[in-house]
């Protein structure tokens, strides 16, 4: 059970806590890349977070955290920590689309939340979390490049197809969802975080960088057009992404997490040189 102490407190964090929260995330900076990135980007200001970040303190020391927005993400929590964030999570459950993080922590949190939360649409409990910090083990594809604004009309349908295939629902389903998702794709292009290759039929391979810190870049949205699968394009395409991130100084480590049942993707990432460093779990609502 969680120790109770007179000096222990659990509260919403704000801009004044930014450095302490970043230091907490830096205890495992690749696993915590999303929360670290969000803290650096928003300064923990709720206006920019679109949610809240909570922290558990032992005296003056911040010892555990929880990002509560569209994504609920525990930060440096043990399974015994999660109960202290349950009430805050339940107050924001209508805003949470995904719970994601280390598998043991997410499972422990869900055990507390499940009796008072909606049933997940999808449960993925054993997702390998992968990292690479060296030159890819295979040659990068020479036709994978950074996308530009002129690519949007061709790239956007591929992004919708990837999202729908991965998540099980289209990002365009909700009112205004298409506009929001298109804006997100435009944002990634503008940041230089979108890479793809093309042929006369459209996008062949694509991937995006979801977040970047001084320690890591997390990749998302890896996709090969169905009629071009089986050609090894995911291997050479991901090698190109890794080579770009490491070679251009975007970040010193590339990370991602993959569904445990996606054997072809896992084999592709292994050929590039990714190694498993943790196991994640994701609950989708």
Coordinates of C-alpha atoms in Angstrom, one line a residue:
X1 CA 0.0 0.0 0.0
X2 CA 1.0 3.6 -0.5
X3 CA 2.7 5.1 2.5
X4 CA 0.8 8.0 4.0
X5 CA 2.8 10.9 5.4
X6 CA 1.9 14.1 7.0
X7 CA 4.1 16.0 4.4
X8 CA 2.8 14.1 1.4
X9 CA 0.5 16.0 -1.0
X10 CA -1.1 15.4 -4.3
X11 CA -2.0 18.5 -6.4
X12 CA -2.3 20.1 -9.8
X13 CA 1.1 21.3 -11.1
X14 CA 1.6 24.7 -12.7
X15 CA 4.3 26.7 -14.4
X16 CA 6.2 27.0 -11.1
X17 CA 6.5 23.2 -11.1
X18 CA 7.8 22.9 -14.6
X19 CA 11.4 22.3 -13.8
X20 CA 10.6 19.7 -11.1
X21 CA 8.3 17.8 -13.4
X22 CA 10.8 17.8 -16.3
X23 CA 13.4 16.5 -13.8
X24 CA 11.0 13.8 -12.8
X25 CA 10.4 12.8 -16.4
X26 CA 14.2 12.8 -17.0
X27 CA 14.6 9.9 -14.6
X28 CA 13.5 7.8 -17.6
X29 CA 13.6 10.3 -20.4
X30 CA 12.9 8.0 -23.4
X31 CA 9.9 6.2 -21.8
X32 CA 8.6 9.6 -20.6
X33 CA 9.3 11.5 -23.8
X34 CA 5.6 12.5 -24.4
X35 CA 5.1 14.0 -20.9
X36 CA 8.5 15.7 -21.0
X37 CA 7.7 17.2 -24.4
X38 CA 4.3 18.4 -23.3
X39 CA 5.8 20.0 -20.2
X40 CA 8.5 21.8 -22.2
X41 CA 6.0 22.9 -24.8
X42 CA 3.2 24.2 -22.5
X43 CA 5.2 25.2 -19.4
X44 CA 2.4 23.2 -17.5
X45 CA 0.0 26.1 -18.2
X46 CA -3.5 24.6 -18.4
X47 CA -4.5 26.9 -21.2
X48 CA -2.0 25.3 -23.5
X49 CA -2.1 21.8 -22.0
X50 CA -5.7 21.3 -22.8
X51 CA -5.8 19.4 -19.5
X52 CA -3.8 19.1 -16.3
X53 CA -0.7 17.6 -14.9
X54 CA -0.9 16.2 -11.3
X55 CA 2.0 15.5 -9.0
X56 CA 2.6 13.5 -5.8
X57 CA 5.0 15.1 -3.4
X58 CA 6.9 13.6 -0.5
X59 CA 7.8 16.7 1.4
X60 CA 9.3 19.1 -1.2
X61 CA 10.2 16.3 -3.6
X62 CA 8.0 15.5 -6.6
X63 CA 8.0 11.7 -6.8
X64 CA 5.3 10.8 -9.3
X65 CA 3.1 12.5 -11.9
X66 CA 0.2 12.1 -14.2
X67 CA -0.6 13.9 -17.4
X68 CA -4.4 14.2 -17.7
X69 CA -5.6 15.5 -21.1
X70 CA -6.7 13.7 -24.2
X71 CA -4.1 11.2 -23.1
X72 CA -3.8 10.0 -19.6
X73 CA -0.1 9.2 -19.1
X74 CA 1.5 8.2 -15.7
X75 CA 5.0 9.5 -15.2
X76 CA 7.5 7.7 -12.9
X77 CA 4.6 6.0 -11.1
X78 CA 4.8 2.6 -9.5
X79 CA 1.7 0.5 -9.4
X80 CA 1.2 1.6 -5.8
X81 CA 1.2 5.3 -6.8
X82 CA -1.7 5.2 -9.2
X83 CA -4.5 5.3 -6.6
X84 CA -3.6 8.8 -5.6
X85 CA -4.4 10.1 -9.1
X86 CA -7.6 8.1 -9.5
X87 CA -10.0 10.8 -8.3
X88 CA -8.4 13.4 -10.6
X89 CA -8.6 11.0 -13.5
X90 CA -12.3 10.2 -12.8
X91 CA -13.1 14.0 -12.8
X92 CA -11.6 14.2 -16.3
X93 CA -12.7 10.9 -17.7
X94 CA -15.0 12.6 -20.3
X95 CA -11.9 14.2 -21.8
X96 CA -9.6 11.2 -21.9
X97 CA -9.4 9.2 -25.1
X98 CA -6.4 7.1 -24.3
X99 CA -4.6 5.8 -21.2
X100 CA -1.0 4.8 -22.1
X101 CA 2.2 4.1 -20.3
X102 CA 4.2 1.2 -18.8
X103 CA 2.1 -1.9 -18.7
X104 CA 2.2 -2.7 -15.0
X105 CA 1.3 0.9 -14.1
X106 CA -1.6 1.2 -16.6
X107 CA -2.9 -2.2 -15.5
X108 CA -2.8 -1.1 -11.8
X109 CA -4.5 2.2 -12.6
X110 CA -7.2 0.6 -14.7
X111 CA -8.0 -1.8 -11.8
X112 CA -8.8 1.2 -9.7
X113 CA -10.7 3.1 -12.4
X114 CA -12.6 0.3 -14.1
X115 CA -15.6 0.1 -11.8
X116 CA -16.4 3.8 -12.5
X117 CA -15.2 4.3 -16.1
X118 CA -16.6 3.5 -19.5
X119 CA -15.6 0.2 -21.1
X120 CA -12.5 0.6 -23.3
X121 CA -13.1 0.3 -27.0
X122 CA -9.7 -1.4 -27.4
X123 CA -7.3 -2.9 -24.8
X124 CA -3.6 -3.5 -25.7
X125 CA -1.7 -4.7 -22.7
X126 CA 1.7 -5.9 -24.0
X127 CA 3.1 -3.3 -26.5
X128 CA 6.9 -3.5 -26.9
X129 CA 8.5 -0.1 -26.4
X130 CA 11.5 0.1 -28.8
X131 CA 14.6 2.3 -29.0
X132 CA 17.5 2.9 -31.3
X133 CA 20.5 5.2 -30.7
X134 CA 22.8 4.2 -33.6
X135 CA 23.1 4.2 -37.3
X136 CA 20.5 1.8 -38.8
X137 CA 21.5 -1.7 -39.5
X138 CA 20.2 -1.5 -43.0
X139 CA 20.5 1.1 -45.8
X140 CA 17.9 3.9 -45.6
X141 CA 15.5 4.4 -48.5
X142 CA 16.7 7.2 -50.7
X143 CA 13.2 8.4 -51.7
X144 CA 11.9 9.0 -48.2
X145 CA 12.1 12.7 -47.5
X146 CA 10.7 15.5 -45.4
X147 CA 7.2 16.4 -46.6
X148 CA 6.3 20.0 -47.5
X149 CA 3.0 21.9 -47.6
X150 CA 2.5 21.0 -51.3
X151 CA 2.3 17.3 -50.3
X152 CA -0.7 17.8 -48.0
X153 CA -3.5 16.8 -50.3
X154 CA -1.8 13.6 -51.2
X155 CA -0.5 12.9 -47.7
X156 CA -3.7 13.6 -45.7
X157 CA -5.7 10.6 -47.1
X158 CA -2.8 8.3 -46.2
X159 CA -2.8 9.7 -42.6
X160 CA -6.5 9.1 -42.3
X161 CA -6.1 5.6 -43.6
X162 CA -3.3 4.9 -41.2
X163 CA -5.2 6.2 -38.2
X164 CA -8.3 4.3 -39.1
X165 CA -6.4 1.1 -39.6
X166 CA -4.5 1.5 -36.3
X167 CA -7.2 2.9 -34.0
X168 CA -10.3 1.3 -35.5
X169 CA -12.2 4.6 -36.1
X170 CA -11.7 7.4 -38.6
X171 CA -10.3 10.7 -37.2
X172 CA -13.0 12.4 -39.3
X173 CA -15.9 10.8 -37.5
X174 CA -16.4 13.4 -34.8
X175 CA -17.8 16.9 -35.6
X176 CA -14.9 19.0 -36.7
X177 CA -12.6 16.0 -36.5
X178 CA -11.5 16.2 -40.1
X179 CA -10.5 19.9 -39.7
X180 CA -8.6 19.2 -36.5
X181 CA -6.8 16.2 -37.9
X182 CA -5.8 18.0 -41.1
X183 CA -4.5 20.9 -38.9
X184 CA -2.4 18.3 -37.0
X185 CA -1.0 16.9 -40.2
X186 CA -0.2 20.5 -41.4
X187 CA 1.5 21.2 -38.1
X188 CA 3.7 18.1 -38.4
X189 CA 4.7 19.1 -41.9
X190 CA 5.5 22.6 -40.8
X191 CA 7.7 21.4 -38.0
X192 CA 9.7 19.1 -40.3
X193 CA 8.3 16.1 -38.4
X194 CA 6.6 14.3 -41.4
X195 CA 8.5 12.0 -43.7
X196 CA 7.2 10.0 -46.7
X197 CA 7.9 8.5 -50.1
X198 CA 5.6 8.8 -53.1
X199 CA 4.8 7.1 -56.4
X200 CA 2.3 7.9 -59.1
X201 CA -0.5 6.4 -57.0
X202 CA 0.3 8.5 -53.9
X203 CA 2.0 7.9 -50.6
X204 CA 4.1 4.7 -50.5
X205 CA 5.6 5.0 -47.0
X206 CA 5.1 7.5 -44.3
X207 CA 5.9 8.2 -40.6
X208 CA 5.8 11.2 -38.3
X209 CA 7.7 12.4 -35.3
X210 CA 5.1 12.9 -32.5
X211 CA 7.3 14.6 -29.9
X212 CA 10.9 15.6 -29.4
X213 CA 13.0 16.4 -26.3
X214 CA 16.7 16.8 -25.8
X215 CA 16.8 13.0 -25.1
X216 CA 14.5 11.4 -27.7
X217 CA 12.1 11.6 -30.6
X218 CA 9.1 9.4 -30.6
X219 CA 7.8 8.1 -33.9
X220 CA 4.2 7.5 -34.8
X221 CA 2.0 6.8 -37.8
X222 CA 4.2 4.4 -39.6
X223 CA 2.3 3.1 -42.6
X224 CA 2.9 1.5 -46.0
X225 CA 0.2 1.6 -48.6
X226 CA -1.5 -1.9 -48.7
X227 CA -0.7 -2.7 -52.3
X228 CA 3.1 -2.1 -51.7
X229 CA 3.3 -4.2 -48.5
X230 CA 5.7 -7.2 -48.5
X231 CA 8.4 -5.3 -50.4
X232 CA 10.5 -4.4 -47.3
X233 CA 9.5 -0.7 -47.6
X234 CA 8.9 -0.4 -43.8
X235 CA 12.4 -1.5 -43.1
X236 CA 14.2 0.9 -45.5
X237 CA 11.7 3.7 -44.7
X238 CA 12.2 3.5 -41.0
X239 CA 15.9 3.3 -41.5
X240 CA 15.6 6.7 -43.4
X241 CA 13.6 8.2 -40.5
X242 CA 16.2 7.0 -38.0
X243 CA 19.0 8.2 -40.1
X244 CA 17.4 11.7 -40.4
X245 CA 16.6 12.0 -36.7
X246 CA 20.0 11.0 -35.5
X247 CA 22.0 12.5 -38.4
X248 CA 20.4 15.9 -38.3
X249 CA 20.6 16.2 -34.6
X250 CA 16.8 16.2 -33.9
X251 CA 17.4 13.8 -31.0
X252 CA 20.0 11.2 -29.9
X253 CA 17.4 8.3 -29.6
X254 CA 14.4 7.3 -31.7
X255 CA 11.6 5.5 -29.9
X256 CA 8.2 4.0 -30.6
X257 CA 5.8 1.4 -29.3
X258 CA 4.2 -1.3 -31.4
X259 CA 1.2 -3.6 -31.0
X260 CA 2.4 -7.0 -29.7
X261 CA 0.4 -8.8 -32.4
X262 CA 1.9 -6.8 -35.3
X263 CA 4.6 -9.4 -36.2
X264 CA 5.6 -7.8 -39.6
X265 CA 6.1 -4.4 -38.0
X266 CA 8.1 -5.8 -35.1
X267 CA 10.3 -7.8 -37.5
X268 CA 10.8 -4.6 -39.6
X269 CA 11.9 -2.6 -36.6
X270 CA 14.2 -5.3 -35.4
X271 CA 15.9 -5.3 -38.8
X272 CA 16.5 -1.6 -38.6
X273 CA 18.1 -2.1 -35.2
X274 CA 15.4 -1.2 -32.7
X275 CA 15.6 -3.0 -29.3
X276 CA 12.9 -3.4 -26.7
X277 CA 13.5 -1.5 -23.5
X278 CA 10.0 -1.6 -21.8
X279 CA 6.5 -2.8 -22.3
X280 CA 3.6 -0.4 -22.7
X281 CA -0.2 -0.7 -22.4
X282 CA -2.8 1.3 -24.2
X283 CA -6.5 1.6 -23.4
X284 CA -8.7 3.4 -26.0
X285 CA -12.1 4.8 -25.3

